[in-house]
Tab-separated table of C-alpha atoms and ligand atoms in Angstrom:
chain	number	residue	atom	x	y	z
U	1	UNK	CA	-10.080	2.288	25.109
U	2	UNK	CA	-8.936	2.830	21.563
U	3	UNK	CA	-7.955	6.260	20.282
U	4	UNK	CA	-10.738	6.019	17.699
U	5	UNK	CA	-13.445	5.616	20.323
U	6	UNK	CA	-12.188	8.714	22.185
U	7	UNK	CA	-12.186	10.877	19.062
U	8	UNK	CA	-15.264	12.598	17.666
U	9	UNK	CA	-16.051	11.543	14.094
U	10	UNK	CA	-16.529	13.796	11.103
U	11	UNK	CA	-20.102	15.061	11.511
U	12	UNK	CA	-20.239	16.243	7.922
U	13	UNK	CA	-17.987	15.493	5.011
U	14	UNK	CA	-17.090	19.066	4.079
U	15	UNK	CA	-13.401	18.383	4.436
U	16	UNK	CA	-13.260	15.214	2.331
U	17	UNK	CA	-11.037	16.846	-0.267
U	18	UNK	CA	-8.376	17.200	2.432
U	19	UNK	CA	-8.549	13.484	3.048
U	20	UNK	CA	-7.767	12.725	-0.589
U	21	UNK	CA	-4.942	15.206	-1.058
U	22	UNK	CA	-3.035	16.754	1.842
U	23	UNK	CA	-2.549	20.479	2.417
U	24	UNK	CA	0.659	22.269	1.342
U	25	UNK	CA	2.507	20.980	4.406
U	26	UNK	CA	1.415	17.413	3.771
U	27	UNK	CA	-1.346	17.140	6.383
U	28	UNK	CA	-4.459	15.023	6.024
U	29	UNK	CA	-6.477	16.586	8.838
U	30	UNK	CA	-4.060	16.380	11.755
U	31	UNK	CA	-1.911	13.550	10.322
U	32	UNK	CA	1.078	13.607	7.969
U	33	UNK	CA	3.645	16.383	7.598
U	34	UNK	CA	7.397	16.021	7.234
U	35	UNK	CA	9.181	15.381	10.541
U	36	UNK	CA	12.718	14.889	9.305
U	37	UNK	CA	16.260	15.471	10.489
U	38	UNK	CA	17.945	18.628	9.197
U	39	UNK	CA	20.298	16.515	7.072
U	40	UNK	CA	17.405	15.136	5.032
U	41	UNK	CA	15.871	18.522	4.369
U	42	UNK	CA	17.460	19.256	0.942
U	43	UNK	CA	16.349	15.896	-0.533
U	44	UNK	CA	12.770	16.108	0.679
U	45	UNK	CA	12.513	19.783	-0.251
U	46	UNK	CA	13.688	19.099	-3.811
U	47	UNK	CA	11.075	16.388	-4.176
U	48	UNK	CA	8.333	18.519	-2.637
U	49	UNK	CA	9.090	21.395	-5.014
U	50	UNK	CA	9.080	19.249	-8.157
U	51	UNK	CA	6.770	16.275	-7.784
U	52	UNK	CA	3.443	17.815	-8.773
U	53	UNK	CA	4.808	19.625	-11.827
U	54	UNK	CA	6.509	16.451	-13.030
U	55	UNK	CA	3.523	14.169	-12.340
U	56	UNK	CA	1.177	16.522	-14.140
U	57	UNK	CA	3.440	17.101	-17.158
U	58	UNK	CA	2.343	15.668	-20.469
U	59	UNK	CA	5.707	14.029	-21.035
U	60	UNK	CA	5.539	12.134	-17.706
U	61	UNK	CA	1.899	11.123	-18.177
U	62	UNK	CA	2.540	9.791	-21.685
U	63	UNK	CA	5.433	7.591	-20.599
U	64	UNK	CA	3.766	6.525	-17.326
U	65	UNK	CA	0.591	5.446	-19.151
U	66	UNK	CA	2.587	3.683	-21.839
U	67	UNK	CA	4.635	1.667	-19.316
U	68	UNK	CA	1.601	0.839	-17.162
U	69	UNK	CA	-0.104	-0.559	-20.236
U	70	UNK	CA	2.637	-2.364	-22.164
U	71	UNK	CA	5.091	-3.190	-19.366
U	72	UNK	CA	3.011	-3.631	-16.197
U	73	UNK	CA	-0.018	-5.082	-18.004
U	74	UNK	CA	-2.734	-2.534	-17.189
U	75	UNK	CA	-5.670	-2.074	-17.178
U	76	UNK	CA	-6.046	-5.008	-14.796
U	77	UNK	CA	-9.404	-6.824	-15.102
U	78	UNK	CA	-12.385	-6.152	-12.840
U	79	UNK	CA	-13.523	-9.747	-12.527
U	80	UNK	CA	-16.989	-10.857	-11.361
U	81	UNK	CA	-16.307	-13.701	-8.908
U	82	UNK	CA	-19.462	-15.775	-9.364
U	83	UNK	CA	-18.844	-18.597	-6.908
U	84	UNK	CA	-17.523	-16.285	-4.189
U	85	UNK	CA	-20.564	-14.032	-4.773
U	86	UNK	CA	-22.977	-16.953	-4.449
U	87	UNK	CA	-21.244	-18.087	-1.254
U	88	UNK	CA	-21.721	-14.708	0.450
U	89	UNK	CA	-25.049	-13.742	-1.162
U	90	UNK	CA	-23.756	-10.487	-2.623
U	91	UNK	CA	-22.146	-9.375	-5.894
U	92	UNK	CA	-18.344	-9.426	-5.621
U	93	UNK	CA	-15.853	-8.072	-8.140
U	94	UNK	CA	-12.099	-8.638	-7.791
U	95	UNK	CA	-9.766	-5.882	-9.019
U	96	UNK	CA	-6.951	-8.078	-10.337
U	97	UNK	CA	-3.741	-6.298	-9.251
U	98	UNK	CA	-2.323	-9.813	-8.825
U	99	UNK	CA	-2.046	-9.927	-12.620
U	100	UNK	CA	0.378	-6.980	-12.744
U	101	UNK	CA	3.989	-7.621	-13.751
U	102	UNK	CA	5.924	-8.817	-10.642
U	103	UNK	CA	2.674	-10.016	-9.058
U	104	UNK	CA	1.241	-7.070	-7.124
U	105	UNK	CA	0.173	-3.433	-7.255
U	106	UNK	CA	3.656	-2.270	-6.173
U	107	UNK	CA	4.856	-1.897	-9.782
U	108	UNK	CA	2.420	1.040	-10.330
U	109	UNK	CA	4.386	3.053	-7.782
U	110	UNK	CA	7.888	2.020	-8.844
U	111	UNK	CA	7.230	2.719	-12.534
U	112	UNK	CA	6.021	6.201	-11.594
U	113	UNK	CA	8.890	6.916	-9.213
U	114	UNK	CA	11.606	5.742	-11.607
U	115	UNK	CA	10.278	8.194	-14.216
U	116	UNK	CA	10.293	10.899	-11.555
U	117	UNK	CA	13.883	10.019	-10.546
U	118	UNK	CA	15.020	10.267	-14.182
U	119	UNK	CA	13.463	13.699	-14.497
U	120	UNK	CA	15.259	14.778	-11.308
U	121	UNK	CA	18.542	13.623	-12.871
U	122	UNK	CA	19.166	10.858	-10.296
U	123	UNK	CA	21.467	7.972	-11.228
U	124	UNK	CA	21.170	5.798	-8.138
U	125	UNK	CA	18.035	4.297	-6.577
U	126	UNK	CA	17.575	3.034	-3.024
U	127	UNK	CA	14.588	1.264	-1.465
U	128	UNK	CA	13.505	-0.583	1.674
U	129	UNK	CA	11.661	-3.871	1.560
U	130	UNK	CA	9.956	-6.278	3.978
U	131	UNK	CA	8.701	-9.378	2.191
U	132	UNK	CA	10.761	-8.347	-0.814
U	133	UNK	CA	7.850	-7.412	-3.092
U	134	UNK	CA	8.709	-3.712	-3.167
U	135	UNK	CA	12.399	-4.588	-3.519
U	136	UNK	CA	11.628	-6.745	-6.544
U	137	UNK	CA	9.381	-4.072	-8.090
U	138	UNK	CA	12.148	-1.487	-7.586
U	139	UNK	CA	14.932	-3.747	-8.918
U	140	UNK	CA	12.701	-4.428	-11.929
U	141	UNK	CA	12.272	-0.787	-12.966
U	142	UNK	CA	15.966	-0.062	-12.285
U	143	UNK	CA	16.899	-2.846	-14.697
U	144	UNK	CA	14.411	-1.421	-17.181
U	145	UNK	CA	16.018	2.025	-17.006
U	146	UNK	CA	19.635	0.952	-16.474
U	147	UNK	CA	19.968	2.629	-13.048
U	148	UNK	CA	21.959	1.420	-10.046
U	149	UNK	CA	19.756	-0.181	-7.367
U	150	UNK	CA	20.443	-0.760	-3.660
U	151	UNK	CA	17.746	-2.447	-1.555
U	152	UNK	CA	17.839	-2.473	2.265
U	153	UNK	CA	16.228	-5.503	3.839
U	154	UNK	CA	16.140	-6.738	7.449
U	155	UNK	CA	18.589	-9.585	8.015
U	156	UNK	CA	15.750	-11.746	9.358
U	157	UNK	CA	13.593	-11.013	6.290
U	158	UNK	CA	16.530	-11.919	4.005
U	159	UNK	CA	16.497	-15.337	5.643
U	160	UNK	CA	12.680	-15.685	5.511
U	161	UNK	CA	12.193	-14.457	1.929
U	162	UNK	CA	14.997	-16.165	0.021
U	163	UNK	CA	13.201	-16.384	-3.371
U	164	UNK	CA	12.629	-12.619	-3.526
U	165	UNK	CA	16.252	-11.963	-2.516
U	166	UNK	CA	17.320	-14.166	-5.423
U	167	UNK	CA	14.991	-12.289	-7.797
U	168	UNK	CA	16.421	-8.913	-6.775
U	169	UNK	CA	20.000	-10.151	-7.276
U	170	UNK	CA	19.127	-11.673	-10.652
U	171	UNK	CA	17.733	-8.285	-11.661
U	172	UNK	CA	21.089	-6.699	-10.808
U	173	UNK	CA	20.259	-5.070	-7.466
U	174	UNK	CA	22.523	-5.029	-4.396
U	175	UNK	CA	20.672	-6.321	-1.322
U	176	UNK	CA	22.053	-4.865	1.926
U	177	UNK	CA	21.075	-6.534	5.229
U	178	UNK	CA	19.788	-4.262	8.022
U	179	UNK	CA	21.292	-5.590	11.240
U	180	UNK	CA	19.629	-3.263	13.784
U	181	UNK	CA	16.415	-3.738	15.834
U	182	UNK	CA	14.578	-6.964	15.156
U	183	UNK	CA	16.002	-6.939	11.627
U	184	UNK	CA	12.739	-6.434	9.741
U	185	UNK	CA	11.004	-3.713	7.684
U	186	UNK	CA	11.203	-0.867	10.211
U	187	UNK	CA	14.971	-1.394	10.499
U	188	UNK	CA	15.435	-1.607	6.725
U	189	UNK	CA	13.612	1.731	6.419
U	190	UNK	CA	15.961	3.300	8.982
U	191	UNK	CA	18.985	2.120	6.948
U	192	UNK	CA	17.549	3.460	3.684
U	193	UNK	CA	16.943	6.875	5.271
U	194	UNK	CA	20.540	6.858	6.571
U	195	UNK	CA	21.841	6.092	3.057
U	196	UNK	CA	19.777	8.938	1.592
U	197	UNK	CA	21.198	11.415	4.099
U	198	UNK	CA	24.719	10.394	3.015
U	199	UNK	CA	23.912	10.564	-0.722
U	200	UNK	CA	21.679	13.594	-1.199
U	201	UNK	CA	22.720	14.575	-4.708
U	202	UNK	CA	22.658	11.552	-6.999
U	203	UNK	CA	20.195	9.259	-5.162
U	204	UNK	CA	16.399	8.929	-5.202
U	205	UNK	CA	14.697	6.950	-2.440
U	206	UNK	CA	11.698	4.967	-3.756
U	207	UNK	CA	9.445	4.443	-0.725
U	208	UNK	CA	7.114	1.466	-1.171
U	209	UNK	CA	3.896	2.689	0.425
U	210	UNK	CA	1.890	5.794	1.366
U	211	UNK	CA	4.181	6.409	4.345
U	212	UNK	CA	7.206	8.605	5.062
U	213	UNK	CA	7.523	12.400	5.057
U	214	UNK	CA	5.470	14.622	2.772
U	215	UNK	CA	5.342	14.420	-0.256
U	216	UNK	CA	5.698	10.615	-0.291
U	217	UNK	CA	2.200	9.697	0.953
U	218	UNK	CA	0.626	11.965	-1.674
U	219	UNK	CA	3.071	10.933	-4.394
U	220	UNK	CA	2.469	7.200	-3.878
U	221	UNK	CA	-1.325	7.648	-3.507
U	222	UNK	CA	-1.458	9.540	-6.814
U	223	UNK	CA	0.565	6.860	-8.609
U	224	UNK	CA	-1.614	4.066	-7.158
U	225	UNK	CA	-4.854	5.972	-7.848
U	226	UNK	CA	-4.854	4.367	-11.303
U	227	UNK	CA	-6.545	1.438	-9.502
U	228	UNK	CA	-9.711	3.399	-8.617
U	229	UNK	CA	-9.582	5.314	-11.889
U	230	UNK	CA	-9.937	1.984	-13.692
U	231	UNK	CA	-12.551	0.653	-11.250
U	232	UNK	CA	-14.785	3.638	-12.084
U	233	UNK	CA	-14.878	3.082	-15.853
U	234	UNK	CA	-14.972	-0.683	-15.465
U	235	UNK	CA	-17.973	-0.351	-13.121
U	236	UNK	CA	-19.744	1.776	-15.750
U	237	UNK	CA	-18.983	-0.903	-18.341
U	238	UNK	CA	-20.266	-3.779	-16.201
U	239	UNK	CA	-22.875	-2.248	-13.895
U	240	UNK	CA	-23.858	0.984	-15.650
U	241	UNK	CA	-22.793	3.115	-12.653
U	242	UNK	CA	-19.360	4.297	-11.526
U	243	UNK	CA	-19.841	3.670	-7.811
U	244	UNK	CA	-19.891	0.260	-6.142
U	245	UNK	CA	-21.575	-0.087	-2.743
U	246	UNK	CA	-18.315	-0.917	-0.959
U	247	UNK	CA	-14.587	-1.191	-1.611
U	248	UNK	CA	-12.416	-3.586	0.398
U	249	UNK	CA	-8.612	-3.605	0.607
U	250	UNK	CA	-5.885	-4.779	2.970
U	251	UNK	CA	-3.768	-2.145	4.720
U	252	UNK	CA	-0.081	-2.468	5.538
U	253	UNK	CA	1.361	0.984	4.913
U	254	UNK	CA	-1.812	1.468	2.934
U	255	UNK	CA	-0.855	1.979	-0.725
U	256	UNK	CA	-3.153	-0.514	-2.450
U	257	UNK	CA	-6.028	0.659	-0.243
U	258	UNK	CA	-5.205	4.322	-0.975
U	259	UNK	CA	-5.177	3.542	-4.704
U	260	UNK	CA	-8.458	1.637	-4.543
U	261	UNK	CA	-10.194	4.268	-2.353
U	262	UNK	CA	-8.757	7.396	-4.007
U	263	UNK	CA	-11.428	8.394	-6.535
U	264	UNK	CA	-14.230	7.323	-4.185
U	265	UNK	CA	-13.221	9.297	-1.085
U	266	UNK	CA	-15.573	12.158	-1.946
U	267	UNK	CA	-18.346	9.742	-3.026
U	268	UNK	CA	-20.099	9.508	0.325
U	269	UNK	CA	-22.338	6.603	-0.705
U	270	UNK	CA	-19.347	4.283	-1.193
U	271	UNK	CA	-18.312	2.380	1.954
U	272	UNK	CA	-14.536	2.157	2.256
U	273	UNK	CA	-13.293	-0.765	4.350
U	274	UNK	CA	-9.692	-1.640	5.130
U	275	UNK	CA	-8.413	-4.862	6.680
U	276	UNK	CA	-5.458	-4.544	9.017
U	277	UNK	CA	-3.393	-7.424	10.361
U	278	UNK	CA	-4.448	-8.504	13.852
U	279	UNK	CA	-1.715	-11.184	13.930
U	280	UNK	CA	-2.612	-13.588	16.757
U	281	UNK	CA	-5.359	-11.181	17.887
U	282	UNK	CA	-5.724	-7.474	18.719
U	283	UNK	CA	-5.278	-8.065	22.455
U	284	UNK	CA	-2.485	-10.654	22.367
U	285	UNK	CA	0.472	-8.283	22.111
U	286	UNK	CA	1.396	-10.026	18.854
U	287	UNK	CA	-0.381	-7.860	16.335
U	288	UNK	CA	-0.012	-5.174	13.671
U	289	UNK	CA	-3.529	-3.672	14.065
U	290	UNK	CA	-2.307	-0.085	13.927
U	291	UNK	CA	-5.598	1.764	13.619
U	292	UNK	CA	-7.362	-0.324	16.272
U	293	UNK	CA	-4.537	-0.005	18.815
U	294	UNK	CA	-2.446	2.955	17.734
U	295	UNK	CA	-2.092	6.447	19.160
U	296	UNK	CA	-0.735	9.473	17.280
U	297	UNK	CA	3.044	9.345	17.022
U	298	UNK	CA	5.916	9.973	14.627
U	299	UNK	CA	7.698	7.241	12.679
U	300	UNK	CA	9.779	7.537	9.508
U	301	UNK	CA	9.043	11.218	8.990
U	302	UNK	CA	5.297	11.502	9.420
U	303	UNK	CA	2.757	11.884	12.206
U	304	UNK	CA	0.301	9.026	12.072
U	305	UNK	CA	-1.234	6.258	14.138
U	306	UNK	CA	1.461	4.125	15.669
U	307	UNK	CA	1.542	1.085	17.939
U	308	UNK	CA	3.555	2.338	20.909
U	309	UNK	CA	3.927	1.841	24.639
U	310	UNK	CA	3.189	4.439	27.341
U	311	UNK	CA	6.603	6.044	26.801
U	312	UNK	CA	6.053	6.462	23.071
U	313	UNK	CA	8.421	3.617	22.168
U	314	UNK	CA	7.375	1.672	19.074
U	315	UNK	CA	6.108	-1.807	19.917
U	316	UNK	CA	7.474	-4.429	17.524
U	317	UNK	CA	4.573	-5.546	15.330
U	318	UNK	CA	3.648	-9.093	14.391
U	319	UNK	CA	1.727	-10.565	11.449
U	320	UNK	CA	2.034	-13.843	9.535
U	321	UNK	CA	2.118	-11.641	6.452
U	322	UNK	CA	5.435	-9.791	6.047
U	323	UNK	CA	3.787	-7.123	3.870
U	324	UNK	CA	1.483	-6.073	6.732
U	325	UNK	CA	4.073	-6.448	9.516
U	326	UNK	CA	4.618	-2.703	10.159
U	327	UNK	CA	3.874	-0.699	13.340
U	328	UNK	CA	2.595	2.387	11.493
U	329	UNK	CA	0.168	3.247	8.715
U	330	UNK	CA	-0.040	6.011	6.111
U	331	UNK	CA	-1.394	9.339	7.419
U	332	UNK	CA	-4.270	9.312	4.921
U	333	UNK	CA	-5.640	6.175	6.564
U	334	UNK	CA	-5.149	7.579	10.064
U	335	UNK	CA	-7.281	10.562	9.028
U	336	UNK	CA	-9.905	8.484	7.191
U	337	UNK	CA	-10.166	6.226	10.240
U	338	UNK	CA	-10.322	8.904	12.929
U	339	UNK	CA	-12.888	10.940	10.989
U	340	UNK	CA	-14.971	7.872	10.255
U	341	UNK	CA	-14.842	8.105	6.458
U	342	UNK	CA	-13.298	4.629	6.219
U	343	UNK	CA	-13.635	1.618	8.519
U	344	UNK	CA	-10.702	-0.600	9.444
U	345	UNK	CA	-11.301	-4.170	10.570
U	346	UNK	CA	-8.597	-6.273	12.269
U	347	UNK	CA	-8.172	-9.750	10.736
U	348	UNK	CA	-6.173	-12.505	12.445
U	349	UNK	CA	-3.587	-14.787	10.813
U	350	UNK	CA	-6.034	-17.699	10.981
U	351	UNK	CA	-8.914	-15.749	9.417
U	352	UNK	CA	-6.641	-14.646	6.558
U	353	UNK	CA	-5.378	-18.206	5.977
U	354	UNK	CA	-8.949	-19.535	5.770
U	355	UNK	CA	-9.898	-16.792	3.300
U	356	UNK	CA	-6.870	-17.603	1.110
U	357	UNK	CA	-7.854	-21.262	0.871
U	358	UNK	CA	-11.465	-20.361	0.209
U	359	UNK	CA	-10.640	-18.045	-2.727
U	360	UNK	CA	-8.273	-20.651	-4.166
U	361	UNK	CA	-10.970	-23.320	-4.139
U	362	UNK	CA	-13.957	-21.183	-5.145
U	363	UNK	CA	-12.309	-19.132	-7.889
U	364	UNK	CA	-9.011	-20.777	-8.810
U	365	UNK	CA	-7.054	-17.726	-7.660
U	366	UNK	CA	-4.339	-18.077	-5.003
U	367	UNK	CA	-4.088	-14.650	-3.333
U	368	UNK	CA	-1.155	-13.153	-1.437
U	369	UNK	CA	-1.450	-13.529	2.339
U	370	UNK	CA	-1.782	-9.743	2.618
U	371	UNK	CA	-4.703	-9.767	0.194
U	372	UNK	CA	-6.370	-12.638	2.068
U	373	UNK	CA	-6.914	-10.241	4.991
U	374	UNK	CA	-9.237	-8.166	2.777
U	375	UNK	CA	-11.148	-11.277	1.679
U	376	UNK	CA	-11.700	-12.273	5.318
U	377	UNK	CA	-13.882	-9.166	5.782
U	378	UNK	CA	-16.765	-11.146	4.229
U	379	UNK	CA	-16.826	-13.332	7.352
U	380	UNK	CA	-17.231	-10.245	9.574
U	381	UNK	CA	-19.510	-7.921	7.604
U	382	UNK	CA	-22.791	-8.797	5.939
U	383	UNK	CA	-23.453	-7.292	2.508
U	384	UNK	CA	-26.881	-7.187	0.811
U	385	UNK	CA	-27.831	-9.202	-2.255
U	386	UNK	CA	-28.158	-6.013	-4.302
U	387	UNK	CA	-24.819	-4.635	-3.114
U	388	UNK	CA	-21.813	-4.476	-5.434
U	389	UNK	CA	-18.592	-5.039	-3.509
U	390	UNK	CA	-15.162	-4.513	-5.087
U	391	UNK	CA	-12.147	-6.187	-3.460
U	392	UNK	CA	-8.684	-4.939	-4.346
U	393	UNK	CA	-6.855	-8.219	-5.000
U	394	UNK	CA	-3.482	-6.645	-4.272
U	395	UNK	CA	-1.207	-9.562	-5.150
U	396	UNK	CA	-0.767	-13.212	-5.988
U	397	UNK	CA	0.200	-15.916	-3.552
U	398	UNK	CA	3.233	-17.571	-5.181
U	399	UNK	CA	5.551	-15.983	-2.608
U	400	UNK	CA	3.406	-17.395	0.229
U	401	UNK	CA	3.170	-21.002	-0.932
U	402	UNK	CA	5.628	-22.133	1.769
U	403	UNK	CA	3.389	-20.673	4.475
U	404	UNK	CA	0.236	-22.098	2.903
U	405	UNK	CA	1.699	-25.565	2.485
U	406	UNK	CA	2.992	-25.585	6.077
U	407	UNK	CA	-0.468	-24.766	7.451
U	408	UNK	CA	-2.952	-27.374	8.622
U	409	UNK	CA	-5.131	-27.416	5.495
O	1	PLP	C1	3.265	-4.920	0.015
O	1	PLP	C2	1.942	-5.538	-0.153
O	1	PLP	C3	0.815	-5.099	0.586
O	1	PLP	C4	0.905	-4.068	1.671
O	1	PLP	O1	1.272	-2.800	1.254
O	1	PLP	P1	0.244	-1.603	1.093
O	1	PLP	O2	1.115	-0.423	0.932
O	1	PLP	O3	-0.589	-1.540	2.341
O	1	PLP	O4	-0.584	-1.879	-0.096
O	1	PLP	C5	-0.414	-5.673	0.331
O	1	PLP	N1	-0.552	-6.653	-0.593
O	1	PLP	C6	0.503	-7.098	-1.314
O	1	PLP	C7	0.275	-8.182	-2.304
O	1	PLP	C8	1.776	-6.566	-1.113
O	1	PLP	O5	2.803	-7.026	-1.829
């Protein structure tokens, strides 16, 4: 039986504020916190003490807004997908994060964190990356600001994602292979943490999702919350009301979903639905469906849902989509899922592939494989003809063309 089914839901929504922003120790309900080795304490403590003051300062906000607009290309459109809507008999809007500079929502976070790093006086930036999207977004803002950039990437991912490795190098970053474990994202994250421990003074670690020790989940969620901030005023413009009926997003670590859900978490009438990667299927042992299968456990500094065996050892995840191929999930999503405020639906590789081809042919938009998981929800859930459903189109599919072309379609 899944952990979710054993856990009582939230009978009322009194504590919704605590699901949007964590308490002082970084907890969303019972998930989150900062479970870190002693050696990492000074770095995390410095960040925890400064991040809110910096994020809320006028100087930061002015530059952040300016760069999001003129550099990243925001506000991204909220596009009414007419043919997709007709196909599913409901009104579907696509929030076009795929049109951001570097091709996904990840730039919102890296622009924010590079400004934070500057204000902390850091000269050197490190990051982890799986498919290479976060590595590219980090290398991009380091080039923009003239800061040194080191990106840790699993040796296997370096082989699988050659174009993004080339982009990072062209942008001036050093790409360091992680040789441990199965040489993917989890192992790259371990190497980045190790680097940070060794370089506490001059280095800022830009984490790519709403994961890691407090304050990272809150920091990244706040930077990505620009997505739902825009959805609200764009909904008013197009529909005359701020709230859609439902919001759909894919969930790897959970940053695009956190950004798309953020300003709707306390709006009880809005259904929040995440798509997690089922890989070959939830019960096949080759999956990354963290919320469906996970139990509470600690990975990379926070307590969250984690795919693990009976001894608490992390089970290596699997998904066709490198961006969703992670055994954990951000603590905000663990709390939203356990308390029943958001629903999480597992989507298989095949279902995501079909959804990617469908969007390409109905709307002329080739989505990232990660994003295609969110689009596949329409095959599993029925929405009414008067419903307004917003899908966070987290990224574009250029990086996945090899996988698409190799498939049977
Ligand atoms: C990295 C990535 C994701 C997964 O990361 P989240 O933190 O869950 O958003 C999803 N979509 C795209 C396009 C990505 O590049």
